[in-house]
């Protein structure tokens, strides 16, 4: 009876540790992009990859343009994040039906497929606006060179219309873009990491430029200056560590309980 009570206490302790450890695991799986101050959000968009307007996750960027223009924005995405891009285009009062499309490219300018979302939509003649969305695959910390997996770095958004009629070319429109992401957690963790994030211009440094940077505060020009609030690869901690620790604790408790149940009542005389 006493052994059973000891095993019950050990099991209760294990369940208590399991509940306490599950709290940070649940928090780790919550959305990671907190709302940012929209006052610092850009009010115009770029016309190419090099002139893309930089947007932080959580901000709502706006832009005024003409129908037929290519609008570009850029944002940072780190490992284990699943970014979602949403765009809203407000159309003029009189317009013909047109198809709008949103594309997302990574730091190597590889077009990334949308896991789900309305990437392309056709606006009817009486439509006042059209909404688009694209949820990317989870960003991996490391991948094979031949793979097309999303990697940490800068991502580009391109918004434009396809199949436009000549009569609607040049009509004024306004666009809103917002980026959010969800932290997937340890289920997306891999054993590896990139030497540097895929940020344009960050890998152009040479030994001479590094020495010059040590002598002066000026550094090599980087085409994209945005990065996550906590820096790149900041989310090294994940629920993968938590569940590994829980497994070790439960294994130790199982060993203690098995020993308490199977050991003899005492040494024979």
mmCIF file of C-alpha atoms in Angstrom:
data_model
loop_
_atom_site.group_PDB
_atom_site.id
_atom_site.type_symbol
_atom_site.label_atom_id
_atom_site.label_comp_id
_atom_site.label_asym_id
_atom_site.label_seq_id
_atom_site.Cartn_x
_atom_site.Cartn_y
_atom_site.Cartn_z
ATOM 1 C CA UNK A 1 0.000 0.000 0.000
ATOM 2 C CA UNK A 2 2.815 2.357 0.875
ATOM 3 C CA UNK A 3 4.484 1.659 -2.458
ATOM 4 C CA UNK A 4 1.291 2.471 -4.324
ATOM 5 C CA UNK A 5 1.027 5.782 -2.452
ATOM 6 C CA UNK A 6 4.604 6.633 -3.418
ATOM 7 C CA UNK A 7 3.895 5.836 -7.069
ATOM 8 C CA UNK A 8 0.733 7.943 -6.953
ATOM 9 C CA UNK A 9 2.672 10.900 -5.538
ATOM 10 C CA UNK A 10 5.349 10.492 -8.209
ATOM 11 C CA UNK A 11 2.690 10.381 -10.911
ATOM 12 C CA UNK A 12 0.996 13.501 -9.514
ATOM 13 C CA UNK A 13 4.331 15.328 -9.529
ATOM 14 C CA UNK A 14 4.895 14.299 -13.137
ATOM 15 C CA UNK A 15 1.465 15.569 -14.186
ATOM 16 C CA UNK A 16 2.114 18.871 -12.378
ATOM 17 C CA UNK A 17 5.415 19.312 -14.214
ATOM 18 C CA UNK A 18 3.668 18.463 -17.459
ATOM 19 C CA UNK A 19 1.073 21.175 -16.915
ATOM 20 C CA UNK A 20 3.672 23.797 -16.004
ATOM 21 C CA UNK A 21 5.810 22.960 -19.021
ATOM 22 C CA UNK A 22 2.857 23.072 -21.403
ATOM 23 C CA UNK A 23 2.247 26.763 -20.643
ATOM 24 C CA UNK A 24 5.321 28.098 -22.525
ATOM 25 C CA UNK A 25 4.667 25.564 -25.278
ATOM 26 C CA UNK A 26 1.189 26.981 -25.855
ATOM 27 C CA UNK A 27 2.535 30.523 -25.747
ATOM 28 C CA UNK A 28 5.191 29.609 -28.301
ATOM 29 C CA UNK A 29 2.546 28.536 -30.821
ATOM 30 C CA UNK A 30 0.691 31.847 -30.683
ATOM 31 C CA UNK A 31 0.967 34.425 -33.474
ATOM 32 C CA UNK A 32 4.349 36.110 -33.325
ATOM 33 C CA UNK A 33 3.652 39.340 -35.182
ATOM 34 C CA UNK A 34 2.377 41.925 -32.745
ATOM 35 C CA UNK A 35 0.607 44.993 -34.111
ATOM 36 C CA UNK A 36 3.073 47.746 -34.945
ATOM 37 C CA UNK A 37 2.661 51.481 -35.070
ATOM 38 C CA UNK A 38 1.019 52.300 -38.407
ATOM 39 C CA UNK A 39 2.322 55.869 -38.227
ATOM 40 C CA UNK A 40 5.717 54.566 -39.363
ATOM 41 C CA UNK A 41 4.231 52.424 -42.123
ATOM 42 C CA UNK A 42 5.087 53.449 -45.702
ATOM 43 C CA UNK A 43 2.484 55.379 -47.677
ATOM 44 C CA UNK A 44 3.932 54.532 -51.083
ATOM 45 C CA UNK A 45 5.146 51.409 -52.825
ATOM 46 C CA UNK A 46 8.209 50.690 -54.926
ATOM 47 C CA UNK A 47 8.191 49.938 -58.620
ATOM 48 C CA UNK A 48 10.836 47.174 -58.580
ATOM 49 C CA UNK A 49 12.652 44.797 -56.233
ATOM 50 C CA UNK A 50 15.382 47.346 -55.543
ATOM 51 C CA UNK A 51 12.938 50.124 -54.663
ATOM 52 C CA UNK A 52 10.471 48.000 -52.663
ATOM 53 C CA UNK A 53 8.969 49.807 -49.664
ATOM 54 C CA UNK A 54 10.035 48.206 -46.377
ATOM 55 C CA UNK A 55 7.214 47.068 -44.089
ATOM 56 C CA UNK A 56 7.435 45.472 -40.654
ATOM 57 C CA UNK A 57 5.158 42.616 -39.749
ATOM 58 C CA UNK A 58 1.943 43.909 -38.222
ATOM 59 C CA UNK A 59 2.051 47.250 -40.019
ATOM 60 C CA UNK A 60 -0.537 48.332 -42.566
ATOM 61 C CA UNK A 61 1.144 49.907 -45.593
ATOM 62 C CA UNK A 62 -0.787 52.029 -48.075
ATOM 63 C CA UNK A 63 -0.077 53.272 -51.574
ATOM 64 C CA UNK A 64 -1.761 55.243 -54.327
ATOM 65 C CA UNK A 65 -1.098 54.121 -57.875
ATOM 66 C CA UNK A 66 -2.557 53.722 -61.332
ATOM 67 C CA UNK A 67 -4.074 50.613 -62.815
ATOM 68 C CA UNK A 68 -1.353 48.680 -64.584
ATOM 69 C CA UNK A 69 1.467 49.660 -62.202
ATOM 70 C CA UNK A 70 3.609 47.092 -60.424
ATOM 71 C CA UNK A 71 3.666 47.721 -56.658
ATOM 72 C CA UNK A 72 6.454 46.254 -54.495
ATOM 73 C CA UNK A 73 6.888 45.924 -50.731
ATOM 74 C CA UNK A 74 9.419 43.971 -48.659
ATOM 75 C CA UNK A 75 9.230 42.466 -45.153
ATOM 76 C CA UNK A 76 11.394 40.213 -42.938
ATOM 77 C CA UNK A 77 10.506 36.626 -42.030
ATOM 78 C CA UNK A 78 12.492 34.432 -39.643
ATOM 79 C CA UNK A 79 12.719 30.687 -39.120
ATOM 80 C CA UNK A 80 9.598 28.794 -37.920
ATOM 81 C CA UNK A 81 7.300 31.640 -38.987
ATOM 82 C CA UNK A 82 4.399 31.129 -41.379
ATOM 83 C CA UNK A 83 3.809 34.554 -43.000
ATOM 84 C CA UNK A 84 0.434 35.634 -44.334
ATOM 85 C CA UNK A 85 0.177 38.563 -46.743
ATOM 86 C CA UNK A 86 -3.150 40.340 -47.157
ATOM 87 C CA UNK A 87 -3.842 43.047 -49.719
ATOM 88 C CA UNK A 88 -6.911 45.198 -50.374
ATOM 89 C CA UNK A 89 -7.268 47.231 -53.575
ATOM 90 C CA UNK A 90 -9.889 50.009 -53.709
ATOM 91 C CA UNK A 91 -11.103 50.432 -57.267
ATOM 92 C CA UNK A 92 -12.477 53.534 -59.039
ATOM 93 C CA UNK A 93 -16.209 54.072 -59.483
ATOM 94 C CA UNK A 94 -16.219 53.108 -63.157
ATOM 95 C CA UNK A 95 -14.022 50.297 -64.353
ATOM 96 C CA UNK A 96 -14.181 47.108 -66.359
ATOM 97 C CA UNK A 97 -13.646 43.669 -64.851
ATOM 98 C CA UNK A 98 -9.984 43.000 -64.119
ATOM 99 C CA UNK A 99 -7.973 40.281 -62.429
ATOM 100 C CA UNK A 100 -5.624 41.263 -59.586
ATOM 101 C CA UNK A 101 -2.760 39.098 -58.423
ATOM 102 C CA UNK A 102 -0.330 39.112 -55.507
ATOM 103 C CA UNK A 103 3.027 37.313 -55.678
ATOM 104 C CA UNK A 104 5.596 36.735 -52.924
ATOM 105 C CA UNK A 105 9.333 36.246 -53.584
ATOM 106 C CA UNK A 106 12.133 35.349 -51.185
ATOM 107 C CA UNK A 107 15.551 36.989 -50.818
ATOM 108 C CA UNK A 108 16.839 35.076 -53.845
ATOM 109 C CA UNK A 109 13.850 36.380 -55.826
ATOM 110 C CA UNK A 110 12.382 32.917 -56.116
ATOM 111 C CA UNK A 111 8.625 32.992 -56.356
ATOM 112 C CA UNK A 112 7.149 31.203 -53.352
ATOM 113 C CA UNK A 113 3.967 29.199 -53.706
ATOM 114 C CA UNK A 114 1.006 30.047 -51.498
ATOM 115 C CA UNK A 115 -0.022 27.268 -49.159
ATOM 116 C CA UNK A 116 -3.542 28.626 -49.181
ATOM 117 C CA UNK A 117 -5.376 31.893 -49.778
ATOM 118 C CA UNK A 118 -6.913 33.825 -52.682
ATOM 119 C CA UNK A 119 -3.764 34.827 -54.543
ATOM 120 C CA UNK A 120 -5.665 35.843 -57.697
ATOM 121 C CA UNK A 121 -9.136 37.371 -57.869
ATOM 122 C CA UNK A 122 -11.249 38.958 -60.560
ATOM 123 C CA UNK A 123 -13.081 42.174 -59.687
ATOM 124 C CA UNK A 124 -16.457 42.650 -61.349
ATOM 125 C CA UNK A 125 -17.453 45.927 -62.981
ATOM 126 C CA UNK A 126 -19.520 47.042 -59.973
ATOM 127 C CA UNK A 127 -16.956 45.950 -57.354
ATOM 128 C CA UNK A 128 -15.648 48.703 -55.087
ATOM 129 C CA UNK A 129 -12.643 46.717 -53.870
ATOM 130 C CA UNK A 130 -10.909 43.364 -54.143
ATOM 131 C CA UNK A 131 -9.146 41.441 -51.367
ATOM 132 C CA UNK A 132 -6.211 39.072 -51.841
ATOM 133 C CA UNK A 133 -4.268 36.862 -49.453
ATOM 134 C CA UNK A 134 -1.335 34.474 -49.560
ATOM 135 C CA UNK A 135 -0.121 32.239 -46.736
ATOM 136 C CA UNK A 136 3.369 30.918 -47.348
ATOM 137 C CA UNK A 137 4.863 27.681 -46.170
ATOM 138 C CA UNK A 138 6.706 27.671 -42.860
ATOM 139 C CA UNK A 139 10.115 29.344 -43.070
ATOM 140 C CA UNK A 140 12.878 26.798 -42.471
ATOM 141 C CA UNK A 141 16.144 27.605 -40.713
ATOM 142 C CA UNK A 142 18.099 25.487 -43.208
ATOM 143 C CA UNK A 143 17.433 23.652 -46.461
ATOM 144 C CA UNK A 144 19.183 21.781 -49.250
ATOM 145 C CA UNK A 145 20.622 23.986 -52.022
ATOM 146 C CA UNK A 146 18.377 22.361 -54.629
ATOM 147 C CA UNK A 147 15.190 22.829 -52.591
ATOM 148 C CA UNK A 148 12.769 25.721 -52.978
ATOM 149 C CA UNK A 149 11.910 25.973 -49.279
ATOM 150 C CA UNK A 150 11.291 29.411 -47.718
ATOM 151 C CA UNK A 151 14.376 30.538 -45.794
ATOM 152 C CA UNK A 152 14.984 33.378 -43.295
ATOM 153 C CA UNK A 153 15.505 36.766 -44.883
ATOM 154 C CA UNK A 154 13.757 39.458 -46.864
ATOM 155 C CA UNK A 155 10.561 38.685 -48.738
ATOM 156 C CA UNK A 156 9.059 40.762 -51.546
ATOM 157 C CA UNK A 157 5.413 41.393 -52.341
ATOM 158 C CA UNK A 158 4.338 42.278 -55.858
ATOM 159 C CA UNK A 159 0.799 43.483 -56.499
ATOM 160 C CA UNK A 160 -0.490 44.105 -60.003
ATOM 161 C CA UNK A 161 -3.390 43.490 -62.349
ATOM 162 C CA UNK A 162 -3.374 41.003 -65.193
ATOM 163 C CA UNK A 163 -5.589 40.915 -68.285
ATOM 164 C CA UNK A 164 -6.218 44.642 -68.102
ATOM 165 C CA UNK A 165 -8.292 46.330 -70.798
ATOM 166 C CA UNK A 166 -6.832 49.345 -72.543
ATOM 167 C CA UNK A 167 -9.718 51.592 -71.425
ATOM 168 C CA UNK A 168 -8.848 51.040 -67.732
ATOM 169 C CA UNK A 169 -5.129 51.648 -68.096
ATOM 170 C CA UNK A 170 -4.049 54.482 -65.813
ATOM 171 C CA UNK A 171 -7.173 54.664 -63.625
ATOM 172 C CA UNK A 172 -6.374 55.690 -60.020
ATOM 173 C CA UNK A 173 -6.456 52.969 -57.350
ATOM 174 C CA UNK A 174 -5.348 52.690 -53.739
ATOM 175 C CA UNK A 175 -3.865 49.614 -52.097
ATOM 176 C CA UNK A 176 -3.372 48.410 -48.528
ATOM 177 C CA UNK A 177 -0.984 45.631 -47.549
ATOM 178 C CA UNK A 178 -0.543 43.957 -44.166
ATOM 179 C CA UNK A 179 1.757 41.097 -43.161
ATOM 180 C CA UNK A 180 1.309 38.812 -40.199
ATOM 181 C CA UNK A 181 2.840 35.486 -39.201
ATOM 182 C CA UNK A 182 2.280 32.570 -36.875
ATOM 183 C CA UNK A 183 5.081 30.927 -34.925
ATOM 184 C CA UNK A 184 4.784 27.225 -35.674
ATOM 185 C CA UNK A 185 7.153 26.180 -32.869
ATOM 186 C CA UNK A 186 9.406 23.178 -32.485
ATOM 187 C CA UNK A 187 7.501 21.046 -35.000
ATOM 188 C CA UNK A 188 9.195 23.077 -37.761
ATOM 189 C CA UNK A 189 12.664 23.073 -36.191
ATOM 190 C CA UNK A 190 15.521 21.521 -38.198
ATOM 191 C CA UNK A 191 19.098 20.616 -37.296
ATOM 192 C CA UNK A 192 20.876 23.384 -39.162
ATOM 193 C CA UNK A 193 20.908 27.114 -39.855
ATOM 194 C CA UNK A 194 22.069 29.557 -42.502
ATOM 195 C CA UNK A 195 25.311 31.445 -42.106
ATOM 196 C CA UNK A 196 23.493 34.681 -42.966
ATOM 197 C CA UNK A 197 19.826 35.461 -43.675
ATOM 198 C CA UNK A 198 18.847 35.985 -47.300
ATOM 199 C CA UNK A 199 18.954 39.767 -47.160
ATOM 200 C CA UNK A 200 20.050 41.454 -50.430
ATOM 201 C CA UNK A 201 23.499 42.994 -50.084
ATOM 202 C CA UNK A 202 24.431 41.350 -46.793
ATOM 203 C CA UNK A 203 26.753 38.828 -48.473
ATOM 204 C CA UNK A 204 28.658 41.392 -50.565
ATOM 205 C CA UNK A 205 31.088 42.243 -47.787
ATOM 206 C CA UNK A 206 34.794 41.658 -48.363
ATOM 207 C CA UNK A 207 37.802 41.677 -46.084
ATOM 208 C CA UNK A 208 38.645 45.216 -47.141
ATOM 209 C CA UNK A 209 35.145 46.443 -46.378
ATOM 210 C CA UNK A 210 35.219 44.746 -42.977
ATOM 211 C CA UNK A 211 38.493 46.476 -42.117
ATOM 212 C CA UNK A 212 37.099 49.799 -43.300
ATOM 213 C CA UNK A 213 34.031 49.274 -41.141
ATOM 214 C CA UNK A 214 36.243 48.769 -38.091
ATOM 215 C CA UNK A 215 37.976 52.082 -38.701
ATOM 216 C CA UNK A 216 34.790 54.054 -39.329
ATOM 217 C CA UNK A 217 31.150 53.798 -38.409
ATOM 218 C CA UNK A 218 30.121 53.554 -42.068
ATOM 219 C CA UNK A 219 29.371 50.016 -43.204
ATOM 220 C CA UNK A 220 28.718 48.323 -46.489
ATOM 221 C CA UNK A 221 25.422 49.284 -48.062
ATOM 222 C CA UNK A 222 22.714 46.691 -47.527
ATOM 223 C CA UNK A 223 19.809 46.821 -49.946
ATOM 224 C CA UNK A 224 17.352 45.874 -47.201
ATOM 225 C CA UNK A 225 17.666 47.181 -43.656
ATOM 226 C CA UNK A 226 14.619 45.560 -42.082
ATOM 227 C CA UNK A 227 14.869 42.649 -39.659
ATOM 228 C CA UNK A 228 12.731 41.051 -36.908
ATOM 229 C CA UNK A 229 12.335 42.984 -33.671
ATOM 230 C CA UNK A 230 14.527 40.516 -31.736
ATOM 231 C CA UNK A 231 17.057 40.024 -34.535
ATOM 232 C CA UNK A 232 17.544 37.146 -36.934
ATOM 233 C CA UNK A 233 17.185 33.597 -35.641
ATOM 234 C CA UNK A 234 15.991 35.042 -32.334
ATOM 235 C CA UNK A 235 13.511 32.245 -31.777
ATOM 236 C CA UNK A 236 16.059 29.528 -30.993
ATOM 237 C CA UNK A 237 13.893 28.509 -28.031
ATOM 238 C CA UNK A 238 10.899 26.357 -28.977
ATOM 239 C CA UNK A 239 8.518 23.844 -27.451
ATOM 240 C CA UNK A 240 10.787 21.138 -28.848
ATOM 241 C CA UNK A 241 13.067 21.702 -25.837
ATOM 242 C CA UNK A 242 10.077 21.638 -23.487
ATOM 243 C CA UNK A 243 8.720 18.318 -24.671
ATOM 244 C CA UNK A 244 12.197 16.801 -24.667
ATOM 245 C CA UNK A 245 12.560 17.780 -21.008
ATOM 246 C CA UNK A 246 9.099 16.417 -20.218
ATOM 247 C CA UNK A 247 10.024 13.107 -21.810
ATOM 248 C CA UNK A 248 13.155 12.889 -19.667
ATOM 249 C CA UNK A 249 11.222 13.672 -16.474
ATOM 250 C CA UNK A 250 8.511 11.113 -17.228
ATOM 251 C CA UNK A 251 11.126 8.480 -18.026
ATOM 252 C CA UNK A 252 12.826 9.125 -14.682
ATOM 253 C CA UNK A 253 9.500 8.930 -12.825
ATOM 254 C CA UNK A 254 8.650 5.679 -14.599
ATOM 255 C CA UNK A 255 11.972 4.231 -13.477
ATOM 256 C CA UNK A 256 11.407 5.307 -9.878
ATOM 257 C CA UNK A 257 7.863 3.906 -9.890
ATOM 258 C CA UNK A 258 8.975 0.617 -11.386
ATOM 259 C CA UNK A 259 11.714 0.262 -8.818
ATOM 260 C CA UNK A 260 9.285 1.018 -5.961
ATOM 261 C CA UNK A 261 6.853 -1.645 -7.204
ATOM 262 C CA UNK A 262 9.347 -4.399 -7.909
ATOM 263 C CA UNK A 263 11.879 -4.118 -5.110
ATOM 264 C CA UNK A 264 11.710 -6.663 -2.263
ATOM 265 C CA UNK A 265 10.272 -6.031 1.177
ATOM 266 C CA UNK A 266 13.701 -6.338 2.711
ATOM 267 C CA UNK A 267 16.911 -8.317 2.714
ATOM 268 C CA UNK A 268 16.387 -11.977 3.690
ATOM 269 C CA UNK A 269 17.844 -12.987 7.020
#
